[in-house]
Amino acid sequence: MAMMSVAGGTGSGVGAYITRYLRDVYPKSFILNHLTWPYGTGEVIVQNYNSVLTLAHLYHHSDAILVHENDTVHRICSQLLNIKHISFTDVNRVIAHQLGSILQPALTTDSNGIYSRNPLGELVGSLACHPEYKLLSVSTIPQMPSSSIAYSTFSWPGLLKHLRQMLISNSKMEECIDWQVQLPSASERTRTLLGSSFNTSLANLLILRGKDVYSAETGSFEDPALYSSWLSPEEAFNVWKSPVIFNKYEKSATLVSNSKALLRPLDNMLGKAWNMFASRAYIHQYVKFGISEEDFLDSFTFLEQVISSYNQL
C-alpha cells in the first residue's frame, strides 16, 4: 500500500515511480495506492498536470486507487468536527480515522470466525474487478467531536439508512445528504432517462464495527438498482463486521465504493489541465526533464477513456 500525494512533484512523481518498480518486482502481489487529492485551488500551480500524469501512470501498475479529497476532508473538519483553525494534523487525523476503519481486522462473510490475513487483497479483490475501474472512495459515519461522542447514541438501521443515501446521492458528509435523489423502480431503469441522477456503483464494501454488529441488516445495499447491470448484487456487494468498538464510537460504519463518486473531481482536474496545456503553460518545465508533449497527450487520452467508462456504468 503506497500512500502519496498527486499534486506535487515528490509525492506524485516518486510515488508513481516506486509503484512501477514494485509491480516489476512483485508482479502477482496486490498494490493499493492511497492518493491525497489536492484542493481545488491554491496548492501547486501545476497540480493538475501532476495529477493527470500520476493517475495515468498509476492506472497501469496499481490494482486499486483509494482517493481522499482534501476539500472533502477539510469540510469534515469544519462542519462535522467544528474545528475553527484547521491544521494538517486535523486533516491527517480524519484520513487516518477512515483508513483505520478499513484496515483494522474484520470478519468477512466466509471467514468462519477467523480474521483475514490478507485484508488488502480481499479489499482489492472485492472492489476492483475490472482493469478499467480502479477508483475507490470512502465514507464513514458517524464523525463528530470527541467531546460529543459520550452524549450520542446510534442505531444500526439509522446509520445504514444514512450511509446508503450518501452513496446514492454522492454526498460526502452525513449533514449534506440529498434525500431527493432516489433509485429508479424496475420499470424506470433506462439509461436515457436516468443519466447521472444518482450515483451508480460497480462494487461496494461495507465495514461495520461495534456493539450488536451481527444484528445489523445490510440487505438495502443489495438492491440491484444500485449497481451496474453487468454484475449481480451478490458479486458486487460485500460486508465485513467486527464486534470491537473502533475509535470510541459504539457503532460505526464505513463504505468503500467503486462508483461514479470521483467522476466530477477527475473531470474538473482534467479540464483545468487541458486548458493550461492548450496555452502551453509551464510545459517547458517538464520537457527539459524528459517529459514530452506526447506524454501529456497520452495521459489526457487515457483518463478521458476512464471517465467515459465510468459514465457508462
XYZ file of C-alpha atoms in Angstrom:
313
model
C 0.000 0.000 0.000
C 1.588 3.241 -1.184
C 0.386 6.494 0.386
C 1.089 9.543 -1.756
C 0.031 12.961 -2.964
C -0.814 13.692 -6.588
C -0.346 17.473 -6.566
C 3.377 17.953 -6.046
C 6.430 16.605 -7.786
C 7.828 14.466 -4.984
C 4.736 12.642 -3.750
C 3.280 12.100 -7.183
C 6.455 11.510 -9.195
C 8.362 9.369 -6.712
C 5.159 7.573 -5.701
C 4.362 6.596 -9.284
C 7.991 5.612 -9.892
C 8.101 3.354 -6.813
C 4.738 1.816 -7.700
C 6.045 0.918 -11.150
C 9.081 -0.820 -9.682
C 7.015 -2.599 -7.039
C 4.921 -4.004 -9.871
C 8.067 -5.214 -11.657
C 9.438 -6.897 -8.527
C 6.090 -8.242 -7.269
C 4.092 -8.929 -10.447
C 1.481 -11.102 -8.662
C 1.009 -9.055 -5.484
C -1.852 -6.661 -4.862
C -0.834 -2.998 -4.982
C -3.187 -0.427 -3.495
C -2.370 3.272 -3.915
C -3.827 5.752 -1.457
C -3.972 9.220 -3.036
C -4.447 12.589 -1.393
C -6.371 14.614 -3.980
C -5.369 18.309 -3.972
C -7.580 21.213 -3.010
C -9.449 22.654 -5.977
C -7.401 25.839 -5.731
C -4.355 27.149 -4.005
C -1.862 24.287 -3.639
C 0.573 23.971 -6.545
C 0.286 25.904 -9.815
C 0.956 22.740 -11.857
C -1.057 20.379 -9.614
C -3.441 19.453 -12.424
C -0.566 18.462 -14.711
C 0.987 16.373 -11.949
C -2.355 14.752 -11.124
C -3.011 13.809 -14.757
C 0.447 12.312 -15.266
C 0.412 10.481 -11.932
C -3.061 8.986 -12.236
C -2.492 7.823 -15.813
C 0.737 6.054 -14.825
C -0.701 4.527 -11.655
C -3.611 3.073 -13.609
C -1.165 0.848 -15.487
C 0.561 -0.555 -12.389
C -1.835 -0.343 -9.446
C -4.699 -2.738 -8.725
C -6.855 -0.132 -6.984
C -6.612 3.577 -6.175
C -8.231 4.832 -2.970
C -8.771 8.606 -3.032
C -9.206 11.170 -0.271
C -10.116 14.657 -1.467
C -8.595 17.482 0.565
C -11.670 19.664 0.017
C -13.959 16.973 1.440
C -11.731 16.250 4.433
C -11.473 19.986 5.102
C -15.278 20.262 5.182
C -15.480 17.339 7.603
C -13.051 19.133 9.922
C -15.024 22.366 9.678
C -18.658 21.238 9.609
C -18.656 17.916 11.480
C -15.781 18.317 13.929
C -16.293 22.072 14.476
C -12.578 22.864 14.169
C -12.072 26.608 13.733
C -8.416 26.714 12.674
C -7.794 23.580 10.620
C -4.241 22.239 10.506
C -2.615 19.433 8.539
C -2.746 17.388 11.744
C -6.537 17.740 11.786
C -6.788 16.733 8.117
C -4.485 13.751 8.638
C -6.456 12.645 11.699
C -9.666 12.412 9.646
C -7.911 10.449 6.885
C -6.259 8.155 9.459
C -9.642 7.506 11.102
C -11.192 6.497 7.787
C -8.228 4.335 6.764
C -8.176 2.721 10.198
C -11.844 1.856 9.893
C -10.958 -0.035 6.702
C -7.689 -1.677 7.708
C -8.421 -2.809 11.270
C -9.117 -6.562 11.493
C -12.607 -7.631 10.486
C -14.527 -10.812 9.746
C -15.642 -11.414 6.173
C -18.801 -13.278 5.218
C -16.987 -16.561 4.616
C -14.170 -16.202 7.183
C -15.715 -18.713 9.634
C -14.809 -16.531 12.601
C -11.136 -16.133 11.633
C -9.733 -12.690 10.929
C -8.321 -12.262 7.440
C -4.555 -12.330 6.985
C -4.827 -10.572 3.635
C -7.247 -7.637 4.109
C -5.736 -5.540 1.309
C -6.030 -8.425 -1.113
C -9.634 -9.072 -0.124
C -10.484 -5.379 -0.389
C -8.985 -5.102 -3.882
C -10.492 -8.409 -4.963
C -13.994 -7.402 -3.917
C -13.944 -3.869 -5.342
C -11.619 -3.670 -8.356
C -12.901 -6.491 -10.524
C -12.209 -4.796 -13.887
C -8.986 -3.052 -15.024
C -10.928 -0.060 -16.341
C -12.473 0.672 -12.926
C -9.936 1.217 -10.143
C -11.055 4.405 -8.353
C -12.303 3.901 -4.802
C -13.918 6.450 -2.480
C -14.650 6.096 1.222
C -17.399 7.386 3.528
C -17.529 6.894 7.290
C -20.277 7.631 9.804
C -20.558 8.888 12.429
C -17.852 11.552 12.644
C -18.111 14.102 15.426
C -16.005 15.927 18.031
C -14.666 13.541 20.664
C -16.395 15.612 23.352
C -19.784 14.772 21.811
C -19.392 11.003 21.461
C -20.330 10.198 25.063
C -23.630 12.055 24.688
C -24.666 10.434 21.392
C -26.486 7.211 20.635
C -26.691 5.409 17.312
C -28.708 2.553 15.866
C -27.661 0.305 13.008
C -30.831 0.989 10.969
C -30.262 4.752 11.254
C -26.564 4.604 10.378
C -27.111 2.319 7.393
C -30.061 4.348 6.086
C -27.923 7.498 6.080
C -24.861 5.774 4.614
C -26.930 4.257 1.799
C -28.403 7.649 0.908
C -24.914 9.169 0.983
C -23.925 6.561 -1.604
C -26.964 7.112 -3.817
C -26.729 10.916 -3.816
C -22.907 11.014 -3.771
C -22.965 13.081 -0.570
C -19.586 13.273 1.123
C -20.946 14.010 4.587
C -23.961 12.952 6.594
C -25.085 16.571 7.030
C -25.120 17.154 3.256
C -27.306 14.221 2.239
C -29.674 14.947 -0.631
C -32.795 12.942 0.208
C -34.434 13.943 -3.089
C -32.223 11.564 -5.082
C -33.906 8.170 -5.305
C -33.177 4.894 -7.028
C -35.405 4.103 -10.011
C -38.039 1.411 -9.879
C -37.580 -1.661 -12.047
C -39.775 -0.167 -14.774
C -37.785 3.080 -14.808
C -34.302 1.676 -15.289
C -33.409 3.154 -18.637
C -30.088 4.832 -19.236
C -31.540 7.549 -21.422
C -33.845 8.857 -18.707
C -31.574 8.461 -15.721
C -28.256 9.868 -16.842
C -26.354 10.979 -13.738
C -29.366 11.443 -11.455
C -27.921 9.000 -8.924
C -24.528 7.526 -8.207
C -24.253 4.119 -9.882
C -21.836 1.647 -8.267
C -19.737 -1.107 -9.742
C -18.993 -2.624 -6.315
C -19.321 -1.720 -2.636
C -17.660 -2.935 0.541
C -19.476 -2.178 3.809
C -17.469 -2.418 7.045
C -19.367 -2.401 10.346
C -17.729 -2.175 13.763
C -19.114 -2.060 17.279
C -21.891 -3.201 19.562
C -24.555 -5.626 18.289
C -22.882 -5.649 14.888
C -24.291 -9.057 13.960
C -27.834 -7.745 14.264
C -27.231 -5.099 11.566
C -29.419 -5.691 8.490
C -27.490 -4.844 5.301
C -29.977 -6.019 2.669
C -30.671 -2.476 1.448
C -27.169 -2.428 -0.062
C -28.012 -5.461 -2.206
C -30.609 -3.610 -4.300
C -29.812 -4.316 -7.989
C -30.708 -0.703 -8.828
C -27.551 0.429 -7.011
C -25.268 -1.425 -9.379
C -24.228 -1.722 -12.981
C -26.310 -4.249 -14.884
C -23.379 -6.476 -15.773
C -22.544 -7.500 -12.198
C -25.035 -9.134 -9.848
C -25.504 -7.674 -6.322
C -24.207 -10.936 -4.853
C -20.895 -10.328 -6.611
C -20.892 -6.532 -6.307
C -21.575 -6.202 -2.574
C -19.514 -7.468 0.350
C -19.766 -6.810 4.069
C -17.146 -7.106 6.823
C -18.008 -6.991 10.527
C -16.221 -6.731 13.838
C -17.748 -6.510 17.330
C -14.772 -4.440 18.503
C -15.558 -0.759 19.115
C -13.488 1.480 16.851
C -12.013 4.805 17.949
C -14.507 5.266 20.829
C -17.589 5.018 18.590
C -20.048 2.463 19.990
C -21.206 1.776 16.421
C -19.516 2.889 13.203
C -19.983 2.132 9.514
C -17.610 2.645 6.600
C -18.410 2.239 2.923
C -15.649 1.790 0.348
C -17.187 2.258 -3.074
C -16.109 1.764 -6.667
C -18.649 4.100 -8.253
C -19.144 7.335 -10.142
C -18.303 9.293 -6.983
C -14.941 10.562 -8.276
C -16.110 11.474 -11.771
C -16.620 15.164 -11.031
C -13.232 15.872 -9.386
C -11.480 13.847 -12.079
C -13.299 15.662 -14.878
C -12.613 19.072 -13.287
C -8.930 18.303 -12.870
C -8.610 17.051 -16.445
C -10.406 20.121 -17.827
C -8.107 22.526 -15.974
C -5.039 20.635 -17.150
C -6.291 20.725 -20.764
C -6.791 24.497 -20.581
C -3.242 25.015 -19.329
C -1.838 22.613 -21.904
C -3.671 24.389 -24.732
C -1.781 27.590 -23.873
C 1.455 25.624 -23.334
C 1.712 26.956 -19.794
C 4.738 25.528 -17.907
C 5.205 22.736 -20.461
C 8.876 23.693 -20.890
C 9.465 22.843 -17.218
C 8.505 19.243 -17.954
C 10.149 18.978 -21.376
C 13.575 19.837 -20.005
C 13.318 16.821 -17.701
C 12.333 14.399 -20.448
C 8.528 14.513 -20.380
C 7.298 15.229 -23.902
C 4.063 16.775 -25.097
C 3.150 13.316 -26.394
C 3.366 12.007 -22.829
C 0.824 14.624 -21.805
C -1.463 13.776 -24.698
C -1.273 10.054 -23.935
C -2.214 10.727 -20.309
C -5.091 13.018 -21.320
C -6.444 10.432 -23.738
C -6.157 7.616 -21.224
C -8.017 9.471 -18.462
C -10.726 10.566 -20.881
C -11.289 6.854 -21.544
C -11.508 6.194 -17.793
C -14.113 8.971 -17.461
C -16.051 7.545 -20.398
C -16.046 4.081 -18.822
C -17.385 5.346 -15.503
C -20.034 7.407 -17.269
C -21.321 4.191 -18.853
C -21.962 2.454 -15.517
